[in-house]
Amino acid sequence: MFVMGHNQLPPQLKKMRRLVYMSPVITVLSLTLLLWTYRPDRTFQYYRAATEPQIPVQLTVAGQIVPRRQKLPFVAVNGTKTLLVAAYQEHRTGKQEVRLIAVVLRSETVAYRCLLRCQEQLRFSEGCETPSHIAVTSAAADSEDTPDKAFLEVKNQKAQSDSFPYNFTVCFSAMYDFTNVLQLVQSLEMLQLLGVNRVVIYKTSSSPETQRILDYYTYKGLVEVVPWSMSRFLNVSRHWRPSLGPGDLHYFGQIPALNDCIYRYMYQSRYVALHDIDELILPQSINSWSELLPLLERNYGADGCYKFVNNVFPNTFTLPPPTSQTLPPQSCCPGWQNVSGVNILAHLYHEPITGNPSYTNYKIIVNPRAAFSATVHGLLSSQNDCSWVDMDIARMYHTSGPKTMLTPDQLIYDGRLLSYSAHLIPNVNTVFRESGLLPEDTIQ
């Protein structure tokens, strides 16, 4: 097994300690595992298993009927701690491959074997160029039991290079015990103003009010909710910082969710953005991503990956704009006070950016067809390096708890969000009215 040493890790990973984690990608036919792992006395490390030879087994039952849709969100590999998430056809490596998103226990050594569904036949790798479904077992499993295993549909059967259903898709991972309804609606409406036409939410749990909003946007066609209950299989960490939420898998499986989203929308979306619900990437001199991306492609190269500097707007301070020319936004919508969550229009002061921005929690917009493996901040493997975007062109607005201990006079005013308020406020009110979350007479 090849081990990448700590000094070879990207800077953002060096700062993380005591994490466990997972294989974002397993390739079948040439089996490769990418693992993240946890040890109490060591820092976060990245492992890559060497290519393993294929293990032949005897097929004793033929003609097994495979359902066209896999109902279970995850498939456990019997006799192992491995949890399969999804399977995708790989078109970019010059050889026939299927990639599996999976969670693998680092300390467990397993030899896998794969069974492919190909043109109504069950086969091993040879002679099956376009499998429709795949099952994975351990080599130690009883071969006679193989066809009864759960199959995953192999998605991404056809590669596309243009004419995508969506221009911009945003991936939100690790929604759990979620109650921040106001900021969720504001973020989804802001994303639509920016030109986003698909949002994918990996959801573990939420309040009934949140579910009402998710149902509303799902009906409208903006949101796809992916059930993400890994806690039924694993002891998941409930915090991005392991010391505040220890477990066997980082933050409800955030990393496999981000990788799944890239592959899920690889041939459905021109670009994919990986950031959180409380973050927005805003252009500075233009108003939409549709205008921004051609500018980024000219400045930094086409079909690549773009990194945006993080600006933290503490939600603990509610301060008026420094001039009387702009109405304080917290007074605009009294009905919003009856909705749980944060009003992003009321938090217009950000913490100063100090030090090298590469050590901040930046997020990315990427051409998914150029990405192979992602982490929380950026990519681990891609065809092109990610480029830093000048903050005068675009930056990330992160309305959340404070990251540093500052007084209000140390914060910096930025009213860029207010330039969207004339459209944002009535749009948010429309959602509350149409979803039935607020009574009509409370919405102005």
Coordinates of C-alpha atoms in Angstrom, one line a residue:
M1 CA 0.0 0.0 0.0
F2 CA 1.3 3.4 -1.0
V3 CA 1.1 6.0 1.7
M4 CA 1.2 9.8 1.0
G5 CA 3.1 11.4 3.9
H6 CA 1.8 14.3 5.9
N7 CA 4.1 16.8 4.2
Q8 CA 2.7 15.9 0.8
L9 CA -0.9 16.7 1.8
P10 CA -2.7 19.9 0.6
P11 CA -2.4 22.7 3.2
Q12 CA -6.1 22.5 4.1
L13 CA -5.8 18.8 5.0
K14 CA -2.7 19.3 7.2
K15 CA -4.8 21.4 9.6
M16 CA -7.3 18.6 10.2
R17 CA -6.6 16.0 12.8
R18 CA -8.3 12.8 14.1
L19 CA -10.4 12.1 11.1
V20 CA -11.6 8.8 9.7
Y21 CA -12.5 8.5 6.3
M22 CA -13.5 7.1 3.4
S23 CA -13.0 6.0 -0.1
P24 CA -14.6 8.5 -2.5
V25 CA -13.8 6.4 -5.5
I26 CA -13.3 2.7 -6.1
T27 CA -12.6 1.7 -9.7
V28 CA -13.7 -1.7 -10.7
L29 CA -11.9 -3.7 -13.4
S30 CA -8.7 -2.2 -12.0
L31 CA -9.6 -1.9 -8.3
T32 CA -8.4 1.2 -6.6
L33 CA -9.3 2.4 -3.1
L34 CA -8.9 6.0 -2.0
L35 CA -9.0 6.1 1.8
W36 CA -9.0 8.7 4.5
T37 CA -8.3 7.4 8.0
Y38 CA -8.3 8.2 11.7
R39 CA -5.8 7.3 14.4
P40 CA -5.9 9.0 17.8
D41 CA -2.2 9.7 17.9
R42 CA -1.7 10.7 14.2
T43 CA -2.6 13.5 11.9
F44 CA -5.0 13.1 8.9
Q45 CA -3.4 10.9 6.3
Y46 CA -4.2 9.9 2.8
Y47 CA -3.8 6.4 1.5
R48 CA -4.0 4.8 -1.9
A49 CA -4.2 1.0 -2.3
A50 CA -2.2 -0.6 -5.0
T51 CA -4.1 -2.2 -7.9
E52 CA -5.3 -5.6 -7.1
P53 CA -5.7 -8.6 -9.5
Q54 CA -9.2 -9.7 -10.3
I55 CA -10.4 -12.7 -8.3
P56 CA -12.4 -15.2 -10.4
V57 CA -15.4 -17.0 -8.9
Q58 CA -17.8 -19.6 -10.3
L59 CA -21.2 -18.3 -11.2
T60 CA -23.8 -20.9 -10.2
V61 CA -27.1 -19.0 -10.7
A62 CA -27.9 -17.2 -14.0
G63 CA -30.6 -14.9 -15.1
Q64 CA -31.0 -13.1 -11.8
I65 CA -33.6 -10.3 -12.3
V66 CA -32.0 -6.9 -11.3
P67 CA -34.3 -4.0 -10.5
R68 CA -33.8 -1.0 -12.7
R69 CA -33.7 1.3 -9.7
Q70 CA -31.8 0.7 -6.5
K71 CA -34.2 1.6 -3.7
L72 CA -31.6 1.5 -0.8
P73 CA -29.5 4.6 -0.6
F74 CA -26.5 2.5 0.5
V75 CA -25.5 -1.2 0.0
A76 CA -23.4 -3.0 2.6
V77 CA -20.8 -5.5 1.3
N78 CA -21.5 -8.6 3.4
G79 CA -18.6 -9.8 5.5
T80 CA -16.9 -6.4 5.4
K81 CA -17.3 -2.9 6.8
T82 CA -17.5 -1.5 3.3
L83 CA -20.6 0.6 2.4
L84 CA -21.4 1.3 -1.3
V85 CA -23.0 4.6 -2.3
A86 CA -23.3 4.7 -6.1
A87 CA -21.7 3.4 -9.3
Y88 CA -20.8 5.4 -12.4
Q89 CA -19.4 4.6 -15.8
E90 CA -15.9 6.2 -16.3
H91 CA -15.3 7.6 -19.8
R92 CA -12.2 9.7 -19.2
T93 CA -9.3 7.2 -18.6
G94 CA -9.1 5.5 -22.0
K95 CA -10.1 2.1 -20.6
Q96 CA -13.4 0.5 -19.6
E97 CA -14.0 1.3 -16.0
V98 CA -16.8 1.6 -13.5
R99 CA -16.3 3.9 -10.5
L100 CA -17.9 3.2 -7.2
I101 CA -18.3 5.8 -4.5
A102 CA -17.8 3.8 -1.2
V103 CA -16.9 4.1 2.4
V104 CA -14.2 1.7 3.5
L105 CA -12.8 0.9 6.9
R106 CA -9.1 1.7 6.7
S107 CA -7.9 -1.0 9.0
E108 CA -9.8 -3.7 7.2
T109 CA -8.0 -5.6 4.4
V110 CA -10.5 -6.9 1.9
A111 CA -10.2 -8.5 -1.5
Y112 CA -13.3 -7.6 -3.6
R113 CA -14.9 -9.3 -6.5
C114 CA -17.4 -7.7 -8.8
L115 CA -20.4 -9.0 -10.7
L116 CA -21.7 -7.0 -13.7
R117 CA -25.1 -7.0 -15.2
C118 CA -24.6 -6.8 -19.0
Q119 CA -27.3 -7.3 -21.6
E120 CA -29.4 -9.4 -19.4
Q121 CA -26.5 -11.6 -18.4
L122 CA -24.5 -11.7 -15.2
R123 CA -20.7 -11.6 -15.9
F124 CA -17.4 -10.7 -14.4
S125 CA -15.4 -8.0 -16.0
E126 CA -14.4 -9.7 -19.2
G127 CA -16.6 -9.0 -22.2
C128 CA -18.8 -6.4 -20.6
E129 CA -18.1 -3.0 -21.9
T130 CA -21.3 -1.3 -20.8
P131 CA -22.7 -2.9 -17.6
S132 CA -26.1 -1.7 -16.4
H133 CA -25.7 -2.8 -12.8
I134 CA -22.9 -3.9 -10.5
A135 CA -22.7 -6.0 -7.3
V136 CA -19.7 -6.1 -5.0
T137 CA -18.8 -8.9 -2.6
S138 CA -15.7 -9.9 -0.6
A139 CA -13.7 -12.7 -2.1
A140 CA -14.3 -14.6 1.1
A141 CA -18.1 -14.7 0.5
D142 CA -19.8 -17.9 -0.6
S143 CA -19.8 -17.8 -4.4
E144 CA -23.3 -19.4 -4.6
D145 CA -24.7 -16.4 -2.7
T146 CA -23.3 -13.9 -5.2
P147 CA -26.3 -13.3 -7.5
D148 CA -28.6 -12.5 -4.5
K149 CA -26.5 -9.5 -3.5
A150 CA -28.0 -6.0 -4.0
F151 CA -27.1 -4.4 -7.3
L152 CA -26.3 -0.8 -7.9
E153 CA -27.4 0.9 -11.2
V154 CA -24.3 2.0 -13.2
K155 CA -25.1 5.7 -14.0
N156 CA -23.4 8.0 -16.6
Q157 CA -23.8 5.5 -19.4
K158 CA -23.3 8.2 -22.0
A159 CA -20.7 11.0 -22.0
Q160 CA -21.7 14.5 -23.0
S161 CA -19.6 17.5 -23.8
D162 CA -22.3 20.1 -24.4
S163 CA -26.1 20.6 -24.3
F164 CA -26.4 19.9 -20.6
P165 CA -29.7 20.1 -18.8
Y166 CA -28.3 22.4 -16.2
N167 CA -25.8 25.3 -16.5
F168 CA -25.0 25.4 -12.8
T169 CA -25.6 22.8 -10.1
V170 CA -24.8 23.4 -6.4
C171 CA -24.1 20.6 -4.0
F172 CA -25.1 20.9 -0.3
S173 CA -23.8 18.1 1.9
A174 CA -24.4 17.1 5.5
M175 CA -27.8 18.6 6.2
Y176 CA -28.7 17.2 9.6
D177 CA -31.0 18.3 12.4
F178 CA -31.5 21.4 10.2
T179 CA -33.8 24.2 11.4
N180 CA -32.3 27.3 9.7
V181 CA -35.3 27.8 7.4
L182 CA -35.0 31.5 6.7
Q183 CA -31.3 31.3 5.5
L184 CA -32.1 28.1 3.5
V185 CA -34.9 29.9 1.6
Q186 CA -32.8 33.1 1.1
S187 CA -29.8 31.0 -0.1
L188 CA -32.0 29.0 -2.6
E189 CA -33.6 32.2 -3.9
M190 CA -30.2 33.9 -4.2
L191 CA -28.8 31.0 -6.1
Q192 CA -31.6 31.3 -8.6
L193 CA -30.9 35.0 -9.0
L194 CA -27.3 34.0 -9.7
G195 CA -28.3 31.6 -12.5
V196 CA -28.3 28.3 -10.6
N197 CA -30.9 25.9 -11.9
R198 CA -30.2 22.8 -9.8
V199 CA -29.4 22.3 -6.1
V200 CA -28.6 18.9 -4.7
I201 CA -29.1 18.4 -0.9
Y202 CA -27.7 15.4 0.9
K203 CA -30.1 15.2 3.9
T204 CA -29.9 13.2 7.1
S205 CA -32.5 15.0 9.2
S206 CA -34.4 18.2 9.5
S207 CA -37.3 20.0 11.2
P208 CA -40.8 19.7 9.7
E209 CA -40.6 23.3 8.5
T210 CA -37.4 22.6 6.7
Q211 CA -39.0 19.5 5.1
R212 CA -42.0 21.6 3.9
I213 CA -39.5 24.0 2.2
L214 CA -37.6 21.1 0.6
D215 CA -40.9 19.6 -0.7
Y216 CA -41.8 22.9 -2.1
Y217 CA -38.5 23.4 -4.0
T218 CA -38.6 19.7 -5.1
Y219 CA -42.0 20.2 -6.6
K220 CA -40.7 23.4 -8.4
G221 CA -37.9 21.3 -9.9
L222 CA -35.0 23.3 -8.3
V223 CA -34.0 20.8 -5.6
E224 CA -33.0 17.1 -5.6
V225 CA -33.0 15.7 -2.1
V226 CA -30.6 12.7 -1.7
P227 CA -31.4 10.6 1.5
W228 CA -28.2 10.4 3.4
S229 CA -28.6 8.3 6.6
M230 CA -25.2 6.8 7.0
S231 CA -25.8 6.9 10.8
R232 CA -27.9 3.8 10.3
F233 CA -24.7 1.9 9.3
L234 CA -21.8 3.8 10.9
N235 CA -21.0 5.8 14.0
V236 CA -20.8 9.1 12.2
S237 CA -19.2 12.3 13.6
R238 CA -21.8 15.1 14.1
H239 CA -19.3 17.9 13.7
W240 CA -16.7 18.9 11.1
R241 CA -14.2 19.1 14.0
P242 CA -13.7 15.6 15.3
S243 CA -12.8 16.8 18.8
L244 CA -16.3 18.2 19.1
G245 CA -18.0 15.2 17.5
P246 CA -15.9 12.0 17.5
G247 CA -17.0 9.1 15.4
D248 CA -15.9 6.6 12.7
L249 CA -16.8 8.8 9.7
H250 CA -16.3 12.5 9.3
Y251 CA -19.3 14.8 9.5
F252 CA -22.1 12.5 8.4
G253 CA -20.1 11.4 5.3
Q254 CA -19.7 14.8 3.8
I255 CA -16.8 13.8 1.6
P256 CA -18.5 10.9 -0.1
A257 CA -21.6 13.1 -0.6
L258 CA -19.5 15.7 -2.4
N259 CA -17.9 13.1 -4.6
D260 CA -21.2 11.5 -5.4
C261 CA -22.6 14.9 -6.4
I262 CA -19.7 15.5 -8.9
Y263 CA -20.3 12.1 -10.5
R264 CA -24.1 12.3 -10.4
Y265 CA -24.1 15.6 -12.3
M266 CA -20.9 15.0 -14.4
Y267 CA -23.0 14.8 -17.6
Q268 CA -26.0 16.8 -16.5
S269 CA -24.4 20.1 -15.5
R270 CA -21.9 22.4 -17.2
Y271 CA -20.5 23.5 -13.9
V272 CA -20.9 22.2 -10.3
A273 CA -20.3 24.3 -7.1
L274 CA -19.3 22.7 -3.8
H275 CA -20.3 24.9 -0.9
D276 CA -22.5 25.0 2.1
I277 CA -26.0 26.4 2.6
D278 CA -24.7 29.4 4.6
E279 CA -22.3 30.3 1.8
L280 CA -22.8 32.3 -1.4
I281 CA -20.3 33.0 -4.2
L282 CA -21.0 36.6 -5.4
P283 CA -19.5 38.4 -8.4
Q284 CA -18.5 41.9 -7.6
S285 CA -19.1 44.0 -10.8
I286 CA -21.7 41.7 -12.5
N287 CA -24.8 40.1 -11.1
S288 CA -24.8 36.4 -12.1
W289 CA -22.7 33.3 -12.6
S290 CA -23.9 33.2 -16.2
E291 CA -21.9 36.4 -16.7
L292 CA -19.1 35.4 -14.3
L293 CA -18.0 32.1 -15.8
P294 CA -17.1 33.5 -19.2
L295 CA -15.0 36.0 -17.4
L296 CA -13.3 33.3 -15.3
E297 CA -12.7 31.2 -18.4
R298 CA -11.0 34.1 -20.1
N299 CA -8.8 35.0 -17.1
Y300 CA -8.0 31.5 -15.7
G301 CA -8.6 29.0 -18.5
A302 CA -11.8 27.3 -19.8
D303 CA -13.4 24.3 -18.3
G304 CA -11.4 24.3 -15.1
C305 CA -11.7 24.8 -11.4
Y306 CA -12.1 28.1 -9.6
K307 CA -11.4 28.8 -5.9
F308 CA -13.1 31.7 -4.1
V309 CA -11.7 33.4 -1.0
N310 CA -13.9 33.0 2.1
N311 CA -15.4 36.1 3.8
V312 CA -17.0 35.4 7.1
F313 CA -20.0 37.5 8.1
P314 CA -20.6 36.8 11.8
N315 CA -24.3 36.2 12.5
T316 CA -23.8 37.4 16.1
F317 CA -23.7 41.1 15.0
T318 CA -26.7 43.0 13.6
L319 CA -25.4 46.4 12.6
P320 CA -27.0 49.0 10.4
P321 CA -25.2 50.1 7.2
P322 CA -22.8 53.0 7.8
T323 CA -24.9 55.5 5.8
S324 CA -28.5 56.5 6.0
Q325 CA -29.0 55.9 2.3
T326 CA -29.8 52.2 2.7
L327 CA -32.7 51.0 4.7
P328 CA -31.5 48.5 7.5
P329 CA -32.7 45.2 6.0
Q330 CA -33.9 43.8 9.3
S331 CA -36.8 46.2 9.3
C332 CA -38.0 45.2 5.8
C333 CA -39.9 42.0 6.6
P334 CA -41.6 41.6 10.0
G335 CA -43.1 38.3 9.0
W336 CA -39.6 36.8 8.8
Q337 CA -39.3 37.0 12.6
N338 CA -41.7 34.1 12.8
V339 CA -39.4 31.9 10.7
S340 CA -36.5 30.1 12.4
G341 CA -33.1 30.9 11.1
V342 CA -30.7 33.6 10.1
N343 CA -31.5 36.7 8.0
I344 CA -28.5 37.2 5.8
L345 CA -29.5 40.7 4.9
A346 CA -29.1 41.7 8.5
H347 CA -25.4 40.7 8.7
L348 CA -23.4 42.9 6.4
Y349 CA -20.0 43.1 8.2
H350 CA -17.3 40.6 7.6
E351 CA -14.1 39.6 9.5
P352 CA -10.9 40.9 8.0
I353 CA -9.0 38.5 5.9
T354 CA -5.5 37.9 7.2
G355 CA -2.7 35.7 6.1
N356 CA -2.5 33.5 2.9
P357 CA -6.1 32.9 1.5
S358 CA -5.0 29.4 0.7
Y359 CA -5.4 28.6 4.4
T360 CA -9.0 29.8 4.6
N361 CA -12.0 27.6 4.0
Y362 CA -12.5 28.4 0.4
K363 CA -15.0 26.6 -1.9
I364 CA -15.0 26.0 -5.6
I365 CA -16.9 26.0 -8.9
V366 CA -15.6 23.2 -11.1
N367 CA -16.2 21.6 -14.5
P368 CA -17.2 18.1 -13.1
R369 CA -15.8 16.4 -16.2
A370 CA -12.3 17.6 -15.1
A371 CA -12.7 16.3 -11.5
F372 CA -11.9 12.8 -10.2
S373 CA -11.9 13.2 -6.4
A374 CA -13.0 16.0 -4.1
T375 CA -12.6 17.0 -0.5
V376 CA -14.4 19.6 1.6
H377 CA -12.2 22.4 0.3
G378 CA -11.1 21.9 -3.3
L379 CA -10.1 18.8 -5.2
L380 CA -7.7 16.0 -4.5
S381 CA -7.5 14.8 -8.1
S382 CA -8.4 16.6 -11.3
Q383 CA -7.3 17.2 -14.9
N384 CA -6.4 20.8 -14.1
D385 CA -5.3 22.8 -11.1
C386 CA -7.8 25.1 -9.4
S387 CA -7.2 28.8 -9.9
W388 CA -7.7 31.5 -7.2
V389 CA -10.2 34.1 -8.3
D390 CA -9.3 37.7 -7.6
M391 CA -11.6 39.1 -4.8
D392 CA -12.4 42.1 -7.0
I393 CA -14.0 39.7 -9.5
A394 CA -15.9 37.3 -7.1
R395 CA -15.7 36.1 -3.5
M396 CA -17.5 33.9 -1.1
Y397 CA -20.0 35.4 1.5
H398 CA -20.2 33.0 4.5
T399 CA -22.9 34.1 7.0
S400 CA -22.3 32.0 10.0
G401 CA -21.0 32.0 13.6
P402 CA -17.8 34.1 14.1
K403 CA -14.4 32.5 13.4
T404 CA -12.4 35.0 15.4
M405 CA -13.0 37.0 18.6
L406 CA -13.5 40.5 17.3
T407 CA -15.5 43.6 18.4
P408 CA -18.0 45.3 16.0
D409 CA -15.6 48.1 15.2
Q410 CA -13.1 45.6 13.8
L411 CA -15.5 44.3 11.2
I412 CA -15.6 45.5 7.6
Y413 CA -18.9 46.6 6.0
D414 CA -19.8 45.0 2.7
G415 CA -23.3 45.7 1.3
R416 CA -23.0 43.7 -1.9
L417 CA -26.0 41.5 -0.8
L418 CA -28.3 44.5 -0.6
S419 CA -28.0 45.0 -4.4
Y420 CA -30.0 41.8 -4.7
S421 CA -32.6 42.7 -2.1
A422 CA -35.1 44.3 -4.4
H423 CA -35.6 40.9 -6.0
L424 CA -34.7 38.6 -3.1
I425 CA -37.2 40.0 -0.6
P426 CA -40.4 39.5 -2.7
N427 CA -39.1 36.1 -3.9
V428 CA -38.6 34.9 -0.3
N429 CA -42.1 36.2 0.6
T430 CA -43.6 34.3 -2.3
V431 CA -42.0 31.1 -1.1
F432 CA -43.4 31.6 2.4
R433 CA -46.8 32.3 1.0
E434 CA -47.0 29.5 -1.6
S435 CA -45.5 26.9 0.8
G436 CA -48.0 27.9 3.5
L437 CA -45.1 28.4 6.0
L438 CA -46.5 31.9 7.0
P439 CA -50.0 33.2 7.0
E440 CA -50.8 35.7 4.2
D441 CA -51.5 38.6 6.6
T442 CA -48.0 38.3 8.1
I443 CA -46.1 38.8 4.8
Q444 CA -45.4 42.2 3.4

